N, CA and C of each residue as an Amber inpcrd file, in Angstrom:
protein
   693
 -84.4210000  -9.5070000   1.8720000 -83.8620000  -9.7630000   3.1660000
 -84.0630000  -8.0460000   3.9190000 -83.8870000  -8.6260000   5.1020000
 -84.1710000  -8.0850000   5.9530000 -83.2690000  -6.5020000   6.3730000
 -83.2700000  -5.2940000   6.3820000 -82.0670000  -4.3090000   6.8230000
 -80.9010000  -5.0530000   7.5080000 -81.6270000  -5.5440000   8.9680000
 -80.7560000  -6.1270000  10.4430000 -79.7060000  -7.0450000   9.0090000
 -80.2120000  -7.9220000   8.4040000 -79.0460000  -9.3500000   7.3580000
 -78.4560000  -8.2000000   6.7750000 -78.9210000  -7.2940000   5.8710000
 -78.0960000  -6.5610000   4.8260000 -77.1490000  -5.7030000   5.7880000
 -77.5460000  -5.0820000   7.3620000 -76.1540000  -5.0440000   7.7750000
 -75.2270000  -6.1300000   8.0780000 -75.6990000  -6.7850000   8.6890000
 -74.9750000  -7.6010000   9.0390000 -73.5890000  -8.3980000   7.9740000
 -74.5900000  -8.7690000   6.9080000 -73.5900000  -9.2410000   5.2360000
 -72.5710000  -8.0710000   5.4650000 -72.5270000  -6.4970000   5.1020000
 -71.8680000  -5.8330000   5.1420000 -71.0470000  -5.5220000   6.2380000
 -71.1930000  -5.5640000   7.2810000 -70.0380000  -6.0750000   8.7270000
 -69.1720000  -6.9900000   7.9420000 -69.8400000  -8.3000000   7.7910000
 -69.1510000  -9.7670000   7.4830000 -67.7730000  -9.3640000   6.5030000
 -68.5560000  -8.1920000   4.9780000 -67.8600000  -8.5320000   4.2080000
 -66.5340000  -7.5560000   4.5440000 -66.6050000  -6.1950000   5.3260000
 -65.6450000  -5.3650000   5.8840000 -64.5650000  -5.6390000   6.7760000
 -65.2850000  -6.8840000   7.7780000 -64.0710000  -7.2500000   8.6980000
 -62.6380000  -7.4360000   8.0210000 -61.7560000  -7.3130000   9.2080000
 -60.3430000  -7.7990000   8.2520000 -60.0770000  -8.8200000   8.4120000
 -59.3750000  -9.5240000   7.6450000 -59.0980000 -10.8260000   7.3120000
 -58.0950000 -11.1510000   7.7950000 -57.5110000 -12.5360000   8.7120000
 -56.2980000 -12.9570000   9.4020000 -55.1350000 -12.6800000   8.8170000
 -54.5380000 -11.9280000   9.5810000 -53.3960000 -12.0840000   8.9390000
 -52.1250000 -13.9660000   8.2650000 -52.5030000 -14.0610000   7.3450000
 -51.4480000 -15.5140000   7.1090000 -50.4010000 -15.2080000   7.8570000
 -49.5980000 -16.7430000   8.5890000 -48.4430000 -16.5360000   8.9140000
 -47.2280000 -17.0090000   8.3360000 -46.4270000 -15.7570000   8.4740000
 -45.2140000 -15.4420000   8.4320000 -44.1270000 -17.0150000   8.2650000
 -43.7020000 -16.8620000   7.3190000 -42.8780000 -17.5740000   6.9470000
 -41.3550000 -17.5790000   7.9270000 -41.2880000 -18.7890000   8.8040000
 -40.1570000 -18.3970000   9.9180000 -38.8210000 -18.1520000   9.1020000
 -38.6040000 -19.0770000   8.4180000 -37.0440000 -18.6280000   7.4680000
 -37.1600000 -17.4490000   6.9670000 -38.2900000 -16.4180000   6.6040000
 -38.0100000 -15.0870000   6.3060000 -37.6930000 -14.1990000   7.0480000
 -38.8060000 -14.9910000   8.4030000 -37.4440000 -13.9050000   9.9280000
 -36.5300000 -14.0830000   9.9630000 -35.9100000 -15.7350000   9.6340000
 -34.5070000 -15.7050000  10.2310000 -33.5440000 -14.7450000   9.3090000
 -33.8110000 -15.2110000   8.2000000 -33.0620000 -14.4820000   7.0450000
 -33.1590000 -12.7410000   6.8410000 -33.8190000 -12.3740000   7.4960000
 -33.7800000 -10.4640000   7.7950000 -33.0480000 -10.6110000   8.9870000
 -32.7810000 -11.2810000  10.0100000 -32.4340000 -11.3860000  11.4210000
 -30.7940000 -11.5910000  11.0950000 -30.5550000 -12.1720000  10.2180000
 -29.0180000 -12.6760000   9.7200000 -28.5860000 -11.5100000   9.0530000
 -29.3050000 -11.0450000   8.3680000 -28.9110000  -9.5760000   6.9990000
 -28.9280000  -8.6310000   8.0380000 -29.5090000  -8.8980000   9.2000000
 -29.3600000  -7.0600000   9.7690000 -27.4560000  -7.3790000  10.4810000
 -27.4840000  -8.6110000  11.1210000 -25.9020000  -8.6920000  11.9720000
 -24.9370000  -9.4500000  10.8440000 -25.2320000  -9.0240000   9.6450000
 -24.1470000  -9.0150000   8.6130000 -23.5990000 -10.3070000   7.8360000
 -24.6960000 -11.3370000   7.9950000 -24.0370000 -13.0780000   7.8260000
 -24.5990000 -13.5090000   6.4430000 -24.0190000 -12.8540000   5.6440000
 -24.6580000 -12.7550000   4.2880000 -24.8760000 -13.7190000   3.7190000
 -24.0640000 -14.7690000   3.9580000 -24.0810000 -15.9380000   2.7810000
 -25.6730000 -16.4710000   3.5500000 -25.6660000 -16.6980000   5.2930000
 -27.0380000 -17.3210000   5.6760000 -28.0060000 -16.9230000   5.3520000
 -27.9090000 -15.4310000   4.9880000 -29.0360000 -14.4550000   4.6820000
 -29.5420000 -14.6330000   3.4080000 -28.7730000 -15.0980000   2.0690000
 -29.5370000 -14.9490000   1.4620000 -30.2620000 -16.2120000   0.8020000
 -28.8670000 -17.1710000   1.4650000 -29.5280000 -18.9410000   1.3420000
 -31.0660000 -18.7900000   2.6270000 -30.8540000 -18.3930000   3.3490000
 -32.6970000 -18.6810000   4.0560000 -33.4370000 -18.0550000   3.1530000
 -33.1600000 -16.7730000   2.4790000 -34.5350000 -15.8860000   1.8600000
 -34.4980000 -16.2300000   1.0110000 -33.8610000 -17.4670000  -0.1320000
 -33.9150000 -17.7310000  -1.5270000 -34.9420000 -18.9900000  -1.1300000
 -34.7010000 -19.8820000  -0.1300000 -35.5810000 -20.4950000   0.6140000
 -36.9530000 -20.1430000   0.6170000 -36.9390000 -19.5870000   1.7170000
 -38.1130000 -19.1160000   2.1390000 -39.0840000 -18.1100000   1.0260000
 -38.4130000 -18.1020000   0.3050000 -39.2680000 -17.0480000  -1.3750000
 -39.5360000 -18.5550000  -1.8120000 -39.2720000 -19.1150000  -1.9250000
 -39.5120000 -20.5440000  -2.6360000 -40.6970000 -21.5020000  -1.5960000
 -40.9250000 -21.4750000  -0.6040000 -41.3530000 -21.8050000   0.4670000
 -42.9750000 -21.2030000   0.7740000 -43.0190000 -19.8030000   0.3360000
 -43.9120000 -18.9380000   0.1650000 -44.8610000 -18.9010000  -0.5940000
 -44.2880000 -19.3340000  -2.0760000 -44.8880000 -19.2620000  -3.4920000
 -45.2660000 -20.9910000  -3.2550000 -45.4290000 -21.7180000  -2.5290000
 -45.8470000 -22.7890000  -2.4030000 -46.9320000 -22.9840000  -1.9400000
 -46.9830000 -22.1130000  -0.8930000 -47.8840000 -21.7610000   0.5060000
 -48.6270000 -20.7450000   0.5800000 -49.5650000 -20.5880000   1.3450000
 -50.1380000 -19.5720000   2.1030000 -49.5280000 -18.9060000   3.0400000
 -48.4040000 -19.6520000   3.2730000 -47.1550000 -17.9790000   4.3670000
 -47.4320000 -16.4870000   3.7370000 -47.1960000 -16.3130000   5.1500000
 -46.7900000 -14.6450000   4.3050000 -44.8060000 -14.4530000   4.8360000
 -44.6480000 -13.4470000   4.7920000 -43.5040000 -12.9160000   4.6840000
 -42.5410000 -12.9180000   3.2720000 -43.2240000 -12.4120000   2.4920000
 -42.1330000 -12.4800000   1.4230000 -41.5660000 -11.2220000   1.4450000
 -42.4300000  -9.9060000   1.8890000 -41.5170000  -8.7450000   2.0840000
 -40.2800000  -9.0010000   3.3470000 -40.3710000  -9.9550000   3.9660000
 -39.1230000  -9.8210000   4.9110000 -37.8260000 -10.5400000   4.2220000
 -38.2850000 -11.9520000   3.3020000 -37.3970000 -12.2800000   2.6970000
 -36.4320000 -11.3760000   1.7120000 -37.9440000 -10.6680000   0.8820000
 -36.7090000  -9.6900000  -0.0220000 -36.0040000  -8.7700000   0.4940000
 -36.5290000  -8.2450000   1.5110000 -35.8810000  -7.3360000   2.9590000
 -34.2260000  -8.1020000   2.4830000 -34.2210000  -8.6120000   3.5740000
 -32.9540000  -9.4330000   3.3200000 -32.1390000  -9.1090000   2.7030000
 -32.4580000  -9.9590000   1.3290000 -31.5850000  -9.9630000  -0.1580000
 -31.4220000  -8.6550000  -0.4030000 -32.3560000  -7.1180000  -0.2570000
 -31.9940000  -6.3130000  -0.1030000 -30.6480000  -5.5140000   0.7600000
 -30.6900000  -6.0010000   1.8660000 -29.7970000  -5.2870000   2.8760000
 -28.1340000  -6.4460000   3.0160000 -28.6830000  -8.0620000   2.6090000
 -27.1020000  -8.4670000   2.1700000 -26.4730000  -7.9370000   0.9960000
 -27.1120000  -7.8880000  -0.2150000 -26.4480000  -6.8050000  -1.2350000
 -25.8980000  -5.2680000  -0.4540000 -26.7750000  -4.7190000  -0.1590000
 -25.6300000  -3.1920000   0.9520000 -24.7490000  -3.6670000   1.5190000
 -24.5980000  -4.9930000   2.6840000 -23.0170000  -5.3730000   3.0160000
 -22.4460000  -5.3820000   1.8750000 -22.5540000  -6.4290000   1.0470000
 -21.2880000  -6.3640000  -0.0840000 -21.0010000  -4.9800000  -0.6200000
 -21.8910000  -4.4090000  -0.9200000 -21.2840000  -3.0200000  -1.9870000
 -20.4450000  -2.4590000  -0.8250000 -20.9590000  -2.3820000   0.4270000
 -19.5970000  -1.9770000   1.3410000 -18.7230000  -2.3790000   1.3480000
 -18.6580000  -3.7550000   1.4780000 -17.3840000  -4.6620000   1.7910000
 -16.6160000  -4.6980000   0.6970000 -17.3350000  -3.8520000  -0.7350000
 -16.4900000  -4.3330000  -1.7450000 -15.6770000  -2.9400000  -1.7260000
 -16.3890000  -1.5710000  -1.1290000 -15.8430000  -0.0860000  -1.1280000
 -14.4090000  -0.7060000  -0.2310000 -15.0680000  -0.7950000   1.2950000
 -13.5790000  -1.0250000   2.0520000 -12.4810000  -2.0070000   1.4310000
 -12.6090000  -3.1980000   0.9350000 -11.5950000  -3.4470000   0.1450000
 -10.6140000  -2.9350000  -0.9270000 -11.6510000  -2.6070000  -1.3350000
 -11.2040000  -1.3530000  -2.3810000  -9.9790000  -0.2500000  -2.1080000
 -10.8670000  -0.1010000  -1.0180000  -9.8330000   1.1730000  -0.2040000
  -8.2570000   0.6670000   0.1210000  -8.3160000  -0.3930000   0.8470000
  -7.2350000  -1.1290000   1.8540000  -6.6660000  -1.8040000   0.2790000
  -6.6080000  -1.8760000  -0.2010000  -5.6180000  -2.4770000  -1.3970000
  -4.7470000  -1.3840000  -2.0190000  -5.8670000  -0.5030000  -2.5760000
  -5.4330000   0.9130000  -2.9490000  -4.5830000   1.9560000  -2.1420000
  -4.7950000   1.6660000  -1.1100000  -4.1160000   2.7740000   0.3030000
  -2.6130000   2.3600000  -0.0730000  -1.8420000   3.6510000   0.5400000
  -0.4350000   3.5770000   0.8950000  -0.4940000   3.0120000   1.9880000
   0.5430000   1.8110000   2.4660000   0.3320000   0.8560000   3.3300000
   0.9920000   1.9400000   4.0800000   2.0930000   2.7570000   4.3290000
   2.5440000   4.1350000   5.4150000   2.6100000   5.3380000   4.7580000
   2.5700000   6.6560000   5.4410000   2.7270000   7.4360000   5.0720000
   4.4140000   7.8310000   4.4660000   4.6970000   8.5710000   3.7460000
   6.2130000   9.0170000   3.5700000   6.8760000   9.7600000   4.0370000
   7.6800000   9.5780000   5.1600000   8.2050000  10.7630000   5.5860000
   9.5780000  10.8630000   5.1280000  10.4190000  11.6920000   5.1660000
  11.4140000  12.1380000   5.5980000  12.4360000  11.6230000   6.6530000
  13.4180000  10.7570000   7.2160000  14.3760000  10.9520000   8.2230000
  14.5010000  12.3230000   9.1910000  13.8690000  12.4270000   9.9900000
  14.4540000  13.1480000  11.1620000  15.1050000  13.5950000  11.8050000
  16.4870000  12.3940000  11.7910000  17.9190000  12.2420000  12.1690000
  18.5600000  12.6270000  10.9790000  19.9140000  12.8500000  11.5790000
  20.5170000  13.3850000  10.3170000  21.1950000  11.8490000  10.0580000
  22.0290000  11.4640000   9.3240000  22.3990000  10.4870000   8.5900000
  23.9420000  10.6600000   9.1980000  25.2620000   8.9980000   9.1000000
  26.3640000   8.8990000  10.0040000  27.0340000  10.8070000   8.8580000
  28.2310000  11.6130000   9.6140000  28.4950000  12.2410000   8.9960000
  29.8540000  11.4750000   8.0610000  29.8350000  12.7170000   6.8950000
  31.0280000  12.0840000   5.7220000  32.2490000  11.5000000   6.4280000
  32.5460000  10.6100000   5.6430000  33.5220000  10.5390000   6.1270000
  35.1840000   9.9390000   4.6060000  35.8580000  10.1600000   4.9960000
  36.8210000   9.2410000   3.9050000  36.3870000   7.8360000   3.8030000
  36.2050000   7.4870000   2.1790000  36.3860000   5.7910000   2.6620000
  37.8960000   5.1760000   2.3720000  37.7010000   4.1700000   2.7120000
  39.0100000   3.6460000   2.7720000  40.0870000   3.2310000   1.2310000
  41.4680000   4.4390000   0.9630000  41.7730000   4.2710000  -0.2210000
  41.8790000   2.5760000  -0.5960000  41.1370000   1.4870000  -0.3680000
  41.8230000   0.6590000  -0.8700000  40.2380000  -0.1910000  -1.7990000
  40.9420000  -1.2720000  -3.1070000  39.9020000  -2.2330000  -2.9770000
  39.3440000  -3.5260000  -2.6990000  38.3460000  -3.8700000  -3.4460000
  37.5050000  -5.0990000  -2.2540000  36.2820000  -4.9210000  -2.5330000
  35.6560000  -6.3300000  -2.5260000  34.2980000  -6.9250000  -2.6990000
  33.2810000  -6.2370000  -1.3820000  32.4930000  -5.1740000  -1.3950000
  31.6100000  -4.8680000  -0.5120000  30.4150000  -5.0630000  -0.2260000
  28.8580000  -4.9630000   0.5430000  28.0500000  -4.6420000   0.2750000
  27.5050000  -3.5320000   0.3320000  26.5550000  -3.2120000  -0.8030000
  26.3680000  -1.9390000  -0.7090000  25.6450000  -1.2430000   0.7470000
  24.7820000  -1.9400000   0.9030000  24.2170000  -1.8310000   2.0420000
  24.9100000  -1.2840000   4.0360000  25.7500000  -1.5870000   3.1020000
  26.5560000  -2.0850000   4.7660000  27.9030000  -0.7420000   3.7230000
  28.0930000  -0.0250000   3.4080000  28.9680000   0.5570000   3.5430000
  29.2930000   2.1090000   4.0590000  30.0200000   2.6340000   4.1030000
  30.0080000   4.6180000   4.5280000  29.7750000   5.4410000   3.6830000
  29.3060000   6.7400000   3.9520000  29.4740000   7.8880000   3.1670000
  30.8790000   8.0500000   2.6340000  31.1430000   8.5390000   1.4180000
  31.9250000   8.6180000   0.4520000  32.5290000   7.2760000  -0.0100000
  32.3500000   6.1220000   0.2350000  32.3270000   4.8430000  -1.1200000
  32.6430000   5.0790000  -1.8180000  33.5030000   4.9520000  -2.9070000
  33.4450000   5.1750000  -4.5530000  33.4770000   3.5090000  -4.2640000
  32.8750000   3.4170000  -5.8010000  32.5000000   1.8950000  -5.7170000
  31.7560000   1.4430000  -7.5960000  32.5210000   0.6080000  -7.9270000
  31.8550000  -0.2820000  -9.5360000  30.9880000  -1.0120000  -9.0590000
  30.1690000  -1.3900000 -10.1780000  29.0810000  -2.3530000 -10.0010000
  29.3340000  -3.2490000 -11.4560000  29.0590000  -4.2390000 -11.0450000
  28.8390000  -5.6040000 -11.8800000  27.4110000  -5.7930000 -12.2410000
  27.6490000  -5.3140000 -13.7880000  26.1810000  -5.8120000 -14.8910000
  25.5860000  -7.7440000 -14.2040000  27.0320000  -8.1180000 -14.0420000
  25.8350000  -9.6480000 -13.6780000  25.5050000 -10.3060000 -12.4130000
  26.3300000  -9.2850000 -11.7590000  25.4480000  -9.9440000 -10.0260000
  24.8270000  -8.8530000  -9.4590000  23.8890000  -9.3420000  -8.5840000
  23.1070000  -8.4710000  -7.9190000  23.9000000  -7.1200000  -7.1230000
  23.0180000  -5.8630000  -7.6470000  23.7070000  -4.7830000  -7.3390000
  24.1000000  -4.5060000  -5.9580000  24.1590000  -5.2280000  -5.2590000
  23.6460000  -5.1140000  -3.4520000  25.5210000  -5.5040000  -3.5310000
  26.0080000  -6.0220000  -4.3470000  27.8010000  -6.6630000  -4.1250000
  28.2150000  -5.4720000  -5.1930000  28.8890000  -4.7830000  -4.4040000
  30.1650000  -4.0890000  -5.2270000  31.4950000  -4.1070000  -4.6790000
  32.2330000  -3.5200000  -5.9660000  33.2350000  -3.4980000  -5.6630000
  33.8660000  -2.2990000  -5.5900000  34.4730000  -1.9290000  -3.9450000
  35.0340000  -0.6420000  -3.6560000  36.3880000  -0.1360000  -4.0630000
  36.3350000   0.9810000  -4.7650000  37.4650000   1.5480000  -5.4780000
  37.7490000   3.1570000  -4.6570000  39.2490000   3.2670000  -5.1560000
  39.8570000   4.5660000  -4.3740000  38.9270000   5.7540000  -5.2650000
  38.4800000   6.5930000  -4.7500000  38.1480000   7.6500000  -5.2250000
  38.6640000   8.5530000  -6.7100000  40.1080000   8.4090000  -6.6800000
  40.7830000   8.8030000  -7.3360000  41.2940000   8.3510000  -8.9120000
  40.3780000   6.8210000  -8.4590000  40.5270000   5.7030000  -9.6770000
  39.2910000   6.1540000 -10.2780000  39.2130000   5.5220000 -11.5110000
  37.2570000   5.5890000 -12.3050000  36.6270000   4.8830000 -11.7720000
  35.5450000   5.0800000 -11.3530000  34.4950000   4.2260000 -10.4660000
  33.1800000   5.0910000 -11.5010000  32.4370000   4.2900000 -11.0060000
  31.0720000   4.5480000 -10.8390000  29.8560000   5.2690000  -9.9590000
  30.4230000   5.3830000  -9.2490000  29.4790000   6.1320000  -8.7500000
  30.0990000   6.0920000  -7.3320000  29.2870000   7.6040000  -6.0070000
  30.0900000   7.7980000  -4.6110000  29.0970000   7.9570000  -3.4360000
  28.8520000   7.3070000  -2.8290000  28.1550000   7.5730000  -1.9810000
  28.0420000   9.0600000  -0.9900000  27.2200000   9.2840000  -1.3130000
  26.5230000  10.5690000   0.2280000  26.6370000  10.9920000   0.8210000
  25.4190000   9.7020000   0.8210000  24.5530000   9.6560000   2.3350000
  23.9370000   8.1770000   2.2250000  23.9480000   7.5480000   3.6840000
  23.2000000   6.0210000   3.9760000  22.1010000   6.4350000   4.8550000
  20.8800000   6.8360000   4.0480000  19.8510000   6.4650000   5.4130000
  18.7550000   5.3690000   5.6620000  18.4770000   5.5810000   6.2120000
  17.7170000   4.1610000   7.3820000  16.5410000   4.0450000   7.0730000
  15.5050000   3.3490000   6.6040000  14.6060000   3.3390000   6.5670000
  13.7690000   2.5170000   7.5870000  12.1900000   2.2110000   7.9120000
  11.8410000   1.6530000   8.7260000  11.7920000   0.5520000   8.5750000
  12.1550000  -0.5350000   9.3380000  11.3260000  -1.8060000   8.5820000
  10.4390000  -2.7620000   9.3920000  10.0640000  -1.4340000  10.5410000
   8.4880000  -2.3160000  11.5350000   7.4490000  -2.1480000  10.4720000
   6.5310000  -3.4250000  10.7470000   5.2240000  -3.6180000   9.9030000
   5.4860000  -4.2260000   8.6510000   6.5730000  -5.0260000   8.2740000
   7.5690000  -5.7540000   7.1000000   7.4940000  -5.1850000   5.9100000
   7.5950000  -5.4050000   4.1640000   8.3190000  -4.7450000   3.4980000
   7.1040000  -4.2190000   3.0420000   7.2440000  -2.5240000   3.0010000
   6.2110000  -1.8470000   2.7020000   5.6310000  -1.8070000   1.2490000
   6.2760000  -2.1630000  -0.4110000   6.1660000  -2.2340000  -1.0570000
   7.5140000  -1.3460000  -1.8750000   7.4800000  -1.7390000  -3.1180000
   8.9350000  -1.2070000  -4.1560000   8.7210000   0.5060000  -4.3470000
   7.3870000   0.6560000  -4.0920000   7.0870000   2.2580000  -4.6590000
   7.6730000   3.0260000  -3.4930000   7.0370000   2.8480000  -1.8440000
   6.8410000   2.8740000  -0.9270000   8.6460000   3.2120000  -0.5310000
   9.2700000   1.9980000  -1.0470000  10.6610000   2.1810000  -0.3640000
  11.3300000   3.1950000  -0.7580000  11.3370000   3.3080000  -2.6170000
  12.0020000   4.5900000  -3.5600000  11.9970000   5.7460000  -3.1510000
  10.2650000   6.1250000  -2.7320000   9.8170000   7.3730000  -2.4750000
  10.2020000   7.9790000  -1.1000000  10.8070000   6.7960000  -0.1030000
  10.8130000   7.0480000   0.8840000  12.1170000   7.5270000   1.1820000
  13.0560000   6.6290000   0.6540000  14.7420000   6.7650000   0.2750000
  15.0980000   8.1280000  -0.2210000  14.4900000   8.4490000  -1.1460000
  14.4200000   9.7770000  -1.9660000  14.3100000  11.1820000  -1.4320000
  12.8410000  11.2560000  -0.5620000  12.5680000  11.9670000   0.4670000
  14.2420000  12.2290000   1.6450000  14.4190000  11.0670000   2.0540000
  15.2860000  11.2630000   2.6790000  16.6280000  12.1720000   2.0730000
  16.8900000  11.5130000   1.1700000  18.6310000  11.2300000   0.1990000
  18.3280000  13.0540000   0.0800000  16.9360000  13.4750000  -0.4030000
  17.0450000  14.9190000  -0.9430000  17.2160000  16.0940000   0.7460000
  17.0580000  15.5170000   1.5260000  16.7120000  16.3460000   3.4240000
  18.3960000  16.5270000   3.1580000  19.8010000  15.5350000   3.1350000
  20.6110000  15.6850000   3.1040000  21.6600000  15.8900000   2.4610000
  21.0900000  16.4510000   0.7340000  21.8700000  16.7180000  -0.1650000
  22.7950000  17.6380000   0.5480000  21.7340000  18.4340000   0.4900000
  22.4330000  19.8000000   0.9950000  23.6870000  20.5350000   1.5460000
  24.6930000  20.8180000   1.3120000  26.1460000  20.6380000   1.8650000
  26.9340000  19.6710000   1.3170000  26.7210000  18.8980000   0.5980000
  27.5620000  18.1760000  -0.2480000  28.5390000  18.1020000  -1.3820000
  27.6320000  19.5610000  -2.1940000  28.1520000  19.9810000  -3.0260000
  28.6030000  21.5300000  -3.0800000  29.6790000  22.1260000  -3.8380000
  29.8960000  23.3660000  -3.7520000  28.7590000  24.5020000  -4.3540000
  27.5120000  24.6750000  -3.3820000  26.0890000  25.5800000  -3.8100000
  26.9530000  27.2810000  -5.0460000  28.4480000  27.1660000  -5.2400000
  28.7550000  28.5110000  -6.0930000  29.3640000  27.6510000  -7.4430000
  29.7650000  26.9360000  -7.4550000  29.7550000  25.7220000  -8.4990000
  29.5190000  24.9370000  -9.5840000  29.6680000  24.3790000 -10.9030000
  28.9220000  23.7580000 -11.5020000  29.0990000  22.6590000 -11.4320000
  28.6200000  21.6940000 -11.6410000  28.8550000  20.0790000 -11.7470000
  28.3770000  19.5140000 -12.7240000  29.1260000  20.1780000 -14.1340000
  28.5720000  19.1980000 -15.7370000  28.7310000  17.8160000 -15.1930000
  27.9950000  16.9340000 -15.7970000  27.8120000  15.4490000 -15.9380000
  27.4750000  14.6960000 -14.7250000  27.3910000  15.1130000 -13.5490000
  27.2530000  15.0060000 -12.2100000  26.0340000  14.7210000 -11.8810000
  25.2970000  13.7750000 -11.9340000  23.6930000  13.1640000 -11.5630000
  23.6140000  13.0420000  -9.9960000  22.6800000  12.6030000  -9.6210000
  22.3360000  11.6580000  -8.0500000  21.1650000  10.8130000  -8.2600000
  20.9900000   9.8370000  -7.7540000  20.1390000   8.7010000  -7.4410000
  19.9010000   7.9520000  -6.2530000  18.8390000   7.2690000  -6.1500000
  19.0240000   6.6500000  -4.8780000  18.5340000   5.0870000  -5.1930000
  19.6170000   4.1900000  -4.5540000  19.6580000   2.5400000  -4.5360000
  19.0570000   2.2620000  -3.5040000  17.8140000   1.5510000  -3.4940000
  17.6150000   1.1400000  -2.2680000  17.3310000  -0.8330000  -1.9770000
  17.5050000  -0.9460000  -1.4120000  17.0720000  -2.8310000  -1.5690000
  15.8090000  -3.1280000  -1.6570000  15.7870000  -5.1270000  -2.3250000
  14.3950000  -5.2550000  -3.2350000  14.5370000  -5.7750000  -1.6820000
  13.0110000  -6.3070000  -1.9800000  12.1750000  -7.4040000  -1.4570000
  12.8470000  -8.1260000  -0.0470000  13.5310000  -8.7480000  -0.7400000
  14.3350000 -10.1690000   0.2760000  15.8560000  -9.5450000   0.7850000
  16.4550000  -8.1850000   0.3080000  17.4420000  -7.7030000   1.1610000
  16.6990000  -6.5370000   2.1240000  16.1480000  -6.0590000   1.8880000
  15.1080000  -5.0440000   2.8530000  14.8970000  -5.8960000   4.2370000
  14.5890000  -7.2290000   4.3660000  14.5270000  -7.8180000   5.6550000
  15.4590000  -7.7430000   6.2810000  17.3380000  -7.6500000   5.5360000
  18.1710000  -8.0000000   6.0850000  18.6750000  -6.5350000   6.7010000
  18.9310000  -6.0260000   5.9390000  19.4530000  -4.5400000   5.9300000
  18.4990000  -3.2420000   5.3750000  17.4240000  -2.7520000   5.9970000
  16.7940000  -1.7350000   5.4090000  17.6780000  -0.3620000   5.3960000
  17.8100000  -0.0320000   4.3050000  18.8670000   0.9360000   4.4950000
  19.0890000   1.3640000   2.8700000  18.8230000   2.6540000   2.6580000
  19.2390000   3.4350000   0.9500000  20.2390000   3.8230000   0.6010000
  21.0210000   3.8690000  -0.5530000  22.0880000   4.3730000  -0.7460000
  21.6190000   5.6380000  -1.6330000  22.6430000   7.0640000  -1.2140000
  22.1150000   8.1540000  -1.5350000  23.4360000   8.6150000  -2.5910000
  23.9060000   8.5010000  -3.7620000  24.6690000   8.5070000  -4.8100000
  24.7660000   9.1400000  -5.7120000  26.6430000   9.5960000  -5.9550000
  26.3510000  10.4700000  -7.4020000  27.5170000   9.2690000  -8.3220000
  26.4290000   9.8940000  -9.7670000  27.3000000   8.7490000 -10.7260000
  27.1420000   9.6180000 -12.0730000  27.7750000   9.6610000 -12.5340000
  27.5180000  10.0560000 -14.3250000  26.7480000   9.2960000 -15.2570000
  26.2730000   9.7740000 -15.8900000  25.4630000   8.9170000 -17.2710000
  26.4430000   8.9400000 -17.9340000  27.3260000   9.9050000 -18.1480000
  28.0060000   9.8130000 -19.6970000  29.4110000   9.0170000 -19.3450000
  29.6170000   8.4970000 -18.4570000  31.0980000   7.2530000 -17.8390000
  31.5040000   7.1800000 -16.3670000  32.3220000   7.0150000 -16.3540000
  33.2890000   6.8090000 -15.0050000  33.3130000   8.0560000 -14.4290000
  33.5340000   8.1010000 -13.0030000  33.9400000   9.2620000 -12.3460000
  35.5330000   9.3490000 -11.9420000  36.0530000  10.2290000 -12.0960000
  37.5340000   9.9880000 -12.0170000  38.2700000  10.6520000 -10.6200000
  37.5570000  11.3640000 -10.0270000  38.1640000  12.0780000  -9.0400000
  36.4910000  11.7610000  -7.7200000  36.7850000  12.5980000  -6.7950000
  35.5840000  12.6550000  -5.4640000  34.5940000  13.4810000  -6.4160000
  33.8340000  13.8490000  -5.9720000  32.4560000  14.2500000  -6.5690000
  32.0350000  16.0160000  -5.9590000  32.6230000  15.9060000  -5.0410000
  33.0800000  17.4590000  -4.6200000  34.1930000  18.2240000  -5.4290000
  34.9790000  17.4720000  -5.9940000  36.1010000  18.0360000  -6.5710000
  35.7920000  18.2340000  -8.2130000  34.4440000  17.8240000  -8.9900000
  34.3420000  18.1310000 -10.2070000  33.9780000  19.2100000 -10.5290000
  33.4150000  20.3370000  -9.0290000  32.6480000  21.3810000  -9.8830000
  33.9710000  22.5060000 -10.7660000  32.5410000  23.1010000 -11.1780000
  34.1040000  24.2950000 -12.3580000  33.4310000  25.6080000 -12.2150000
  34.1390000  26.6000000 -12.1700000  33.3420000  27.7570000 -12.4420000
  32.0870000  27.9260000 -13.0680000  30.8150000  28.6520000 -12.7540000
  29.9250000  29.3540000 -12.9810000  30.3460000  30.3280000 -14.2590000
  29.7240000  30.0450000 -15.4990000  29.4700000  30.7880000 -17.0470000
  30.4900000  30.3430000 -17.5630000
């Protein structure tokens, strides 16, 4: 073999072999993954890998890249969905406007709707009917509770959930509690709580009732008159 023939042989051996044709489905899979068409990208990539394994086509790296990118999109979607499901629907804040001034409730008995009553209303609840239905009573007769404030709750955007409604009402009631009782007296046995509507009632009247009650039994006079000297 002459020197020229040897040089030609080595030149042919060192020459770059032509790249195999890329599978078109692998290319399409990568494009679909880039634009977040995850189901399409996964389907195209799997078909492309099967076709590449049975032929001399190229593009295996593109198909695997499409699968990896699709997985990344799924992970991002899972994080976003979890954040949306676990986040509070809206920030809780107290009302910025005062509730109506305290008034003397009518000294008459009668059936009433709790979330439509006035400040100063005293009432009984019936354990066998919904809490929203109450019986108005004179505050000088035994009664279960007395309303010291009615607070409006935002209605825009639909029902925000029981926990949010309760927390928002408590924040508003706390804001307007000052001045309802004499700060220089003690009120043994007197407690305060918040009554809020359930989801069905919320759409009719998104109002919370701030009330005084006694865990020891009935109140027998207006809450403000129950104070006793300290010590």
